[in-house]
Coordinates of C-alpha atoms in Angstrom, one line a residue:
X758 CA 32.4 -31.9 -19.2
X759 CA 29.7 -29.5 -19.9
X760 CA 30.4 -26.9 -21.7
X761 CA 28.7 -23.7 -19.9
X762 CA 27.3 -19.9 -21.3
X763 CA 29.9 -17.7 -19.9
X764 CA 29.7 -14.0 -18.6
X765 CA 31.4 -11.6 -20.5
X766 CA 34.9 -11.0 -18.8
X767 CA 34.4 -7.6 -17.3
X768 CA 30.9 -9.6 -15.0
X769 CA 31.9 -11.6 -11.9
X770 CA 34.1 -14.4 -13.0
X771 CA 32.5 -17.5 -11.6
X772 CA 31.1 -19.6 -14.4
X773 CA 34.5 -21.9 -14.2
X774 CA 33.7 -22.7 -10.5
X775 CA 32.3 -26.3 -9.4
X776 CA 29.9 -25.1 -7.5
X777 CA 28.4 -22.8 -10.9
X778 CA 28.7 -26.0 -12.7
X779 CA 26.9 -28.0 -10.4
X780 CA 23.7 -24.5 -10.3
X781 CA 23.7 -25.4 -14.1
X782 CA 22.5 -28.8 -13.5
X783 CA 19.8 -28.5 -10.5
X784 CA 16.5 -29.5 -11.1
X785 CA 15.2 -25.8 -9.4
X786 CA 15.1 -23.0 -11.6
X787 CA 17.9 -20.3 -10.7
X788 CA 19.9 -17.6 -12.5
X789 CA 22.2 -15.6 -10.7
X790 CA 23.2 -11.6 -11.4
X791 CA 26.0 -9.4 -10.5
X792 CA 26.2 -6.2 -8.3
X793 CA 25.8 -4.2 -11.7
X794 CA 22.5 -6.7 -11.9
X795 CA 23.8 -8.4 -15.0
X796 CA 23.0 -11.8 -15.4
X797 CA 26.1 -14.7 -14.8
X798 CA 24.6 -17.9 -14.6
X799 CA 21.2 -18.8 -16.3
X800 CA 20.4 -22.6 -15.3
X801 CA 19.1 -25.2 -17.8
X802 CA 15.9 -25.8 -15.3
X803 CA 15.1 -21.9 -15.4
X804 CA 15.4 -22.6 -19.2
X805 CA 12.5 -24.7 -19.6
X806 CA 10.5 -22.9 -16.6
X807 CA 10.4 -19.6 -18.4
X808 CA 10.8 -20.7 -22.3
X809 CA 14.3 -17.9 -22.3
X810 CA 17.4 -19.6 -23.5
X811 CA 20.3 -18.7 -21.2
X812 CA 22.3 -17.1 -24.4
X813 CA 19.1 -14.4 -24.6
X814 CA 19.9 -13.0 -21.0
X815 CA 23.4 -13.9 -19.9
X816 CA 25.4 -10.4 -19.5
X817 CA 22.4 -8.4 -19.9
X818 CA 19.7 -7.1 -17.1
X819 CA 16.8 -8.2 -19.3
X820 CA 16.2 -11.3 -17.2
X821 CA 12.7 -9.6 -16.6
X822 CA 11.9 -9.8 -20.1
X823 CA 11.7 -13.9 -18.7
X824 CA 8.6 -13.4 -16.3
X825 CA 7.1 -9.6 -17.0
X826 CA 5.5 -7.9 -20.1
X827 CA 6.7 -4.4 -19.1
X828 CA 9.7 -3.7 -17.7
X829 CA 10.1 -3.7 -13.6
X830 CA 12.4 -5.2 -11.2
X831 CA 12.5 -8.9 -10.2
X832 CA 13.6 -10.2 -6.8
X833 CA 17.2 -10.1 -7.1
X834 CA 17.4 -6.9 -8.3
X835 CA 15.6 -5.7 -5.3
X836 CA 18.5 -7.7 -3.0
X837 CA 21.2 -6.3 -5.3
X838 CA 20.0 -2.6 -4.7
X839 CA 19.1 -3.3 -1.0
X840 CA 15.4 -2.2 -1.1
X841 CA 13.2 -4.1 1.1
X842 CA 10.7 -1.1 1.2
X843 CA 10.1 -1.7 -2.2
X844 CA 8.9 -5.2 -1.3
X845 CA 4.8 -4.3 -1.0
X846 CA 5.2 -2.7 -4.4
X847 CA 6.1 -5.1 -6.6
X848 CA 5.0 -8.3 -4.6
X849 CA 1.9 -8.6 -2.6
X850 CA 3.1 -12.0 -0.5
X851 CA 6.4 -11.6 0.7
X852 CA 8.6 -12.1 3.5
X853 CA 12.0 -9.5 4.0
X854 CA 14.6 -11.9 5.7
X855 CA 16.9 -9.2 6.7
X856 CA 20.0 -7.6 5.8
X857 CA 23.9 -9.1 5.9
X858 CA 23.1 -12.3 4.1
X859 CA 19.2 -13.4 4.6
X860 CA 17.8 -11.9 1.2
X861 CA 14.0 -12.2 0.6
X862 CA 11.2 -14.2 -0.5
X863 CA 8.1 -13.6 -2.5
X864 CA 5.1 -14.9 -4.2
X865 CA 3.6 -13.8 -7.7
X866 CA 1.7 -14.1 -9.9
X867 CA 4.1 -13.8 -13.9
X868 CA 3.0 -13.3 -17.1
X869 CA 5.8 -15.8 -18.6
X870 CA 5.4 -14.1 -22.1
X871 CA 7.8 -16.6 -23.9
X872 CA 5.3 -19.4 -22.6
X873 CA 2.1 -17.4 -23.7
X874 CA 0.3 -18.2 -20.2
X875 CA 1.1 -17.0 -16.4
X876 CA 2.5 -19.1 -13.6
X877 CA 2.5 -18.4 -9.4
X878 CA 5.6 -18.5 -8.5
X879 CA 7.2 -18.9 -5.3
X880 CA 11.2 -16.7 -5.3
X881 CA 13.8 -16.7 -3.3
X882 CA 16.5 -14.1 -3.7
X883 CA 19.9 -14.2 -1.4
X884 CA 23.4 -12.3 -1.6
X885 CA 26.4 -13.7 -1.8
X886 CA 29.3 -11.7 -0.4
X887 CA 33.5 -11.7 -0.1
X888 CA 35.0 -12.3 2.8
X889 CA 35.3 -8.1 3.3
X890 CA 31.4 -8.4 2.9
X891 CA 30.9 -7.3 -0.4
X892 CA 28.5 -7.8 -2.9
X893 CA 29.2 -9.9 -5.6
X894 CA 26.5 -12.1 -6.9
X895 CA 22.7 -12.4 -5.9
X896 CA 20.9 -16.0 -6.2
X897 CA 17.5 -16.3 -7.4
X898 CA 15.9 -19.5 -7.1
X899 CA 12.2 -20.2 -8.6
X900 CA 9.1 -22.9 -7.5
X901 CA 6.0 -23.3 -10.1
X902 CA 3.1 -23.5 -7.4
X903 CA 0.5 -22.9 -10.2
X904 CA -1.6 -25.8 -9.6
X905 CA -1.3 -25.7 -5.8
X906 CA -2.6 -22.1 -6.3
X907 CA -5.2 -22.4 -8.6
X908 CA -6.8 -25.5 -6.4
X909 CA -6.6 -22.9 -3.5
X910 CA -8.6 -20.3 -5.5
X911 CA -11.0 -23.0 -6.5
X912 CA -11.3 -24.0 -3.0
X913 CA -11.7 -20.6 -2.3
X914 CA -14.2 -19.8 -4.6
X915 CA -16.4 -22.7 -3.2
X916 CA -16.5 -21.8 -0.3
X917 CA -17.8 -18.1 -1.3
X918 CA -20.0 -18.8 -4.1
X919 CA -23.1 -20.0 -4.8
X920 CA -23.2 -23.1 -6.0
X921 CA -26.5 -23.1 -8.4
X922 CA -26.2 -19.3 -9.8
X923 CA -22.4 -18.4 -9.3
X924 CA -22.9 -15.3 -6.8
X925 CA -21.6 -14.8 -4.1
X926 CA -23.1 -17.0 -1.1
X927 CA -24.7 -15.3 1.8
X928 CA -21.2 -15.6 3.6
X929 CA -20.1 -13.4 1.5
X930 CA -22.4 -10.9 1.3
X931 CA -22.5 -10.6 5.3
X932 CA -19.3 -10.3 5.0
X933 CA -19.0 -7.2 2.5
X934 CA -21.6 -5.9 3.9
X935 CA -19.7 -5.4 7.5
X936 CA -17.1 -4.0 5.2
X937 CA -18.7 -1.7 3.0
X938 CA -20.4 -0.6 6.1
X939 CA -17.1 0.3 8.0
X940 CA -16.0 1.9 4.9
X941 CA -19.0 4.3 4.6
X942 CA -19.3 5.2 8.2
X943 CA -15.4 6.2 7.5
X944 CA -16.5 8.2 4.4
X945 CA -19.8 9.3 5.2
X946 CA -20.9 8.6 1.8
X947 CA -24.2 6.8 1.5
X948 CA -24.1 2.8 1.1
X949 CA -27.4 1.0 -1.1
X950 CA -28.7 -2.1 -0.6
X951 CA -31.2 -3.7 -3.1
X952 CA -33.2 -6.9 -2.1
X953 CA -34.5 -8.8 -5.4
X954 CA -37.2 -11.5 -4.9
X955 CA -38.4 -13.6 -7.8
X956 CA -42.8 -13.3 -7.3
X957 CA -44.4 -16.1 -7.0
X958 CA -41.8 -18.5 -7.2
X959 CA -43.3 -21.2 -5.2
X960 CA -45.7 -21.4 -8.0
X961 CA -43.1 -21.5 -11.0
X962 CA -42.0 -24.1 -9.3
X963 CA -44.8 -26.2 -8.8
X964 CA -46.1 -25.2 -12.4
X965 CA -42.6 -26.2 -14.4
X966 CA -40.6 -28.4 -12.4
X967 CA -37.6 -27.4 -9.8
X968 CA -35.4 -27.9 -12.6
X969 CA -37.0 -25.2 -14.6
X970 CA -37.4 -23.3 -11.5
X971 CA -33.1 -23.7 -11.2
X972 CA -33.0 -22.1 -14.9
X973 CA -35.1 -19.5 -14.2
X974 CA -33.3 -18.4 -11.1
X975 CA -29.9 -19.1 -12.8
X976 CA -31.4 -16.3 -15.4
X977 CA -32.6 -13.8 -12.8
X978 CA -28.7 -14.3 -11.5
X979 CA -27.5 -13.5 -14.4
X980 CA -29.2 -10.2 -14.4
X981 CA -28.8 -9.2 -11.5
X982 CA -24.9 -9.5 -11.4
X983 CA -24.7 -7.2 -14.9
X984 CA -25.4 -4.4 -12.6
X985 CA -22.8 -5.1 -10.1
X986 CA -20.4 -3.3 -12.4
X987 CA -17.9 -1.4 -10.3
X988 CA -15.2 -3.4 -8.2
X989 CA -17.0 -2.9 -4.6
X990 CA -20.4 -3.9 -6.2
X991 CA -21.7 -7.2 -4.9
X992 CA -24.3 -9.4 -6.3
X993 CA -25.2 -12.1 -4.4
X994 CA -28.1 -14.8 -3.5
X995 CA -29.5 -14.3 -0.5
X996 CA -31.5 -17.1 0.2
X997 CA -34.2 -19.3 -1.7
X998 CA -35.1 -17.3 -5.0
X999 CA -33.7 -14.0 -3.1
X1000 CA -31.2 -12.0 -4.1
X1001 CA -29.1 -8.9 -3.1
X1002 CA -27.1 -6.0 -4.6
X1003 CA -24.6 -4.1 -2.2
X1004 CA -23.9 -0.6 -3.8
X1005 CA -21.5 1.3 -2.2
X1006 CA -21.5 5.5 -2.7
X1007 CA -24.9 5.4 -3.9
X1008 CA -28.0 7.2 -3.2
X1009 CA -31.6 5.9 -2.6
X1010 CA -32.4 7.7 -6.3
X1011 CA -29.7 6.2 -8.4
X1012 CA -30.0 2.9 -6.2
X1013 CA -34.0 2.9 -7.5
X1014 CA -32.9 3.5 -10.8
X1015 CA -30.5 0.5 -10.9
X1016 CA -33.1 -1.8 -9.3
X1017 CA -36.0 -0.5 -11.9
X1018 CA -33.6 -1.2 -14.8
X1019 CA -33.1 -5.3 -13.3
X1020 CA -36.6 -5.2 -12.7
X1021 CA -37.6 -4.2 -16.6
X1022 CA -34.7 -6.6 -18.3
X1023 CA -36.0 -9.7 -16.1
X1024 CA -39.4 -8.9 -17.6
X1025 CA -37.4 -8.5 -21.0
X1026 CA -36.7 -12.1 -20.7
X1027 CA -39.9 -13.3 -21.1
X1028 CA -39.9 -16.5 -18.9
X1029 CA -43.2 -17.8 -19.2
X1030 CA -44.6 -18.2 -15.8
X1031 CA -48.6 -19.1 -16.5
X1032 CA -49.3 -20.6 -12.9
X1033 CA -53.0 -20.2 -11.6
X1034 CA -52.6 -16.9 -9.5
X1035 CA -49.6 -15.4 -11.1
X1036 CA -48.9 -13.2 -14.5
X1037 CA -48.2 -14.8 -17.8
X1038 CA -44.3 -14.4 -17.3
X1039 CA -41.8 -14.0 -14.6
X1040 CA -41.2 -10.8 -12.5
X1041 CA -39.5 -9.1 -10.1
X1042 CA -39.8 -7.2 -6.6
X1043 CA -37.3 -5.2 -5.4
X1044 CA -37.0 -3.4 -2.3
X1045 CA -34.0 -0.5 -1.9
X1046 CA -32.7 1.7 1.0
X1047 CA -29.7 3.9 0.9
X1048 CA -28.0 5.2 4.4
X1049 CA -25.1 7.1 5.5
X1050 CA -24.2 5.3 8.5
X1051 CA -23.8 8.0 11.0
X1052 CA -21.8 7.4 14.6
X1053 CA -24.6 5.8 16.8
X1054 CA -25.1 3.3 14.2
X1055 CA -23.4 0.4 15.5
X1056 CA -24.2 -1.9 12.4
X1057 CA -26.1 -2.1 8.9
X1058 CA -29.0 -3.4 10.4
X1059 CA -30.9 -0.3 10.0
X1060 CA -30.0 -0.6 6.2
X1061 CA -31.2 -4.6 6.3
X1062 CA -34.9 -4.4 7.6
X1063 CA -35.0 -1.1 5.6
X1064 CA -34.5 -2.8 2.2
X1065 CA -36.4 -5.9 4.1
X1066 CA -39.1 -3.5 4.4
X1067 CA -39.1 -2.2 1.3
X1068 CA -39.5 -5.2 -0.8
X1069 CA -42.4 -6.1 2.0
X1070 CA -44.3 -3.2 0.8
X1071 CA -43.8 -4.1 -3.1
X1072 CA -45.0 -7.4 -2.3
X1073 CA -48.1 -6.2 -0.8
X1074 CA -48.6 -3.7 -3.3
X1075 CA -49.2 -5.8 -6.0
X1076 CA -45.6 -7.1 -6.6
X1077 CA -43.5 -6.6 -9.8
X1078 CA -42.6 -2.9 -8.9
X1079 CA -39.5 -1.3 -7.0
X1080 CA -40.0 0.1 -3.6
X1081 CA -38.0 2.5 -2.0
X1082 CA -37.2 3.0 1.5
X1083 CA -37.6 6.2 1.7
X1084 CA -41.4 6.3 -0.3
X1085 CA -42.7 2.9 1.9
X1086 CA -45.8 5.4 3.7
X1087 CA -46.1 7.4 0.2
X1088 CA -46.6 4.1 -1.5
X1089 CA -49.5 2.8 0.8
X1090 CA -50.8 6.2 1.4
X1091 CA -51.6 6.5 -2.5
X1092 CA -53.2 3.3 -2.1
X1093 CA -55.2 4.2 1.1
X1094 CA -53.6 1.7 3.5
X1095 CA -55.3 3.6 6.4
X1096 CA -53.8 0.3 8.5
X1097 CA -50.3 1.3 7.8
X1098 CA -50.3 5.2 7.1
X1099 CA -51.8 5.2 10.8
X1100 CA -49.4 3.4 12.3
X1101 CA -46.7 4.3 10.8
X1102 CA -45.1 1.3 10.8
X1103 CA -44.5 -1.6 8.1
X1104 CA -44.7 -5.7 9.0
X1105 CA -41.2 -6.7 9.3
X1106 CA -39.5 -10.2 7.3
X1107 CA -41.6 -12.2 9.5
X1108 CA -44.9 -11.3 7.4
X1109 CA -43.2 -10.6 3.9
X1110 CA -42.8 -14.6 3.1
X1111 CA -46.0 -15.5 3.2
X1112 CA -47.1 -12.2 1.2

């Protein structure tokens, strides 16, 4: 018979049982730890899942050491100290089963430090009591789900990004949009929203080829996401060679200055454009507003045909500039649009395609 890894004798003296003998040899990973939340039983499948040899952990509390970097409870420790409100801490999927017998279960991402790379796990951690109903061992039982995770997140991914450049889809900008909307109407901080459009694209294409026209918007997309920097930051394509920046917390200023700076390092690239009608290289219009949603506001469309607006009036204006929201009349006033400084009033998304 196998020989087993025994506790020390002053841990819960079970590694002579059947039933520990038969843990040793099951194909799922599981180790076992006392009340004190030293570990007993350290199988031969948890072996090979974390890379830890069952004579590095047995009697000791590092089992941890097995699936974190820095030190911080695993599942059964949670069981053996009874802390289910600890739970959201350390595991953002989980499930709390209940006192008296039900344990927990979990999902998360681990480090695996032994194995140099990180797995998704899927834990399950249960008491075992005496017949007066005290504690004496909990089970933890481990499934890789690693691949069935990471072929969710591709799936995921696919279905939120843009297949040709890698931003976000328009999904997912309507999407953070609503959000970040929510958010700032909560806040009262100001949200900024930059539209990007490539000028005369139509003509790059027709020049160079719609694979060259791909590239070029592939470079723009590149650009344009370096200045979503900050985690609630979204860069995304918007439609044909239009793009858009969601900037949370900033104001129409700084919003200008980001969309000048995108507009200067796509000209930095030097993409030679050349069509009849057009410059010698590629550029960029970009319109920006900036709104603090206030309580009648029942959605961002103010902020959309603002910025929509916006990158109208740099269109008309001669294209390759930023526009700002809040300078549209100033901007055809210096040029003497009489038309639209009398009015009032600039030509809405309808008008700005064919401009």
């Amino acid at each position: 018979m196998t020989k087993l890894t025994k506790a020390p004798p002053d841990t819960v003296d079970v590694a002579d049982s059947y039933a520990v003998r038969l843990m040793q040899h099951l194909v799922v990973p599981t180790f076992v730890i006392d009340p004190k939340r030293r570990v007993v039983i350290w199988n031969r499948a948890c072996e090979r899942l974390t890379g830890v040899a069952a004579s590095e952990v047995i009697g000791t509390t590092k089992h941890w050491q097995a699936f974190y970097e820095t030190k911080r409870p695993c599942l059964a420790d949670l069981v053996a100290l009874d802390r289910p409100e600890q739970l959201p801490e350390f595991y953002p999927e989980y499930a709390a089963r209940g006192h008296n017998g039900l344990g927990f279960s979990a999902e998360n991402w681990c480090v695996m430090p032994k194995l140099g790379n990180q797995l998704y796990l899927a834990i399950d951690a249960g008491p075992i009591h005496d017949e007066a109903g005290n504690l004496i061992a909990v089970v933890e039982t481990l499934r890789d789900l690693t691949d069935q995770k990471r072929a969710e997140m591709a799936l995921k991914e696919l279905a939120t990004k843009d297949g040709l450049t890698g931003l976000s889809n328009r999904r997912s900008f309507d999407q953070m949009l609503m959000s970040e909307w929510a958010r700032a109407q909560r806040t009262q901080k100001p949200l900024a929203l930059l539209f990007v459009d490539v000028d005369h694209f139509k003509l790059f294409n027709d020049q160079h080829g719609h694979q060259t026209g791909d590239e070029c918007l592939r470079a723009v997309a590149g650009v344009v996401s370096r200045h979503a920097q900050r985690p609630l930051d979204l860069a995304s394509r918007y439609g044909g060679e239009e793009f858009a920046l969601i900037l949370p917390d900033l104001s129409w200023d700084d919003a200008c200055a980001i969309a000048e700076e995108i507009r200067r390092a796509v000209m930095a690239l030097g993409i030679v454009h050349g069509a009849p009608g057009a410059g010698n290289h590629v550029t960029l219009s970009v319109g920006v507003a900036s709104h603090v949603p206030g309580e009648t506001d029942s959605g961002p469309d103010r902020l959309l045909g603002a910025a929509d607006q916006a990158l109208y009036a740099a269109k008309r204006l001669g294209r390759n500039r930023v526009v700002c929201s809040e300078r549209v009349l100033a901007e055809f006033a210096g040029l003497g649009r009489d038309d639209v400084a009398v009015t009032g009033q600039v030509p809405g998304p309808a008008s700005r395609k064919s401009a």
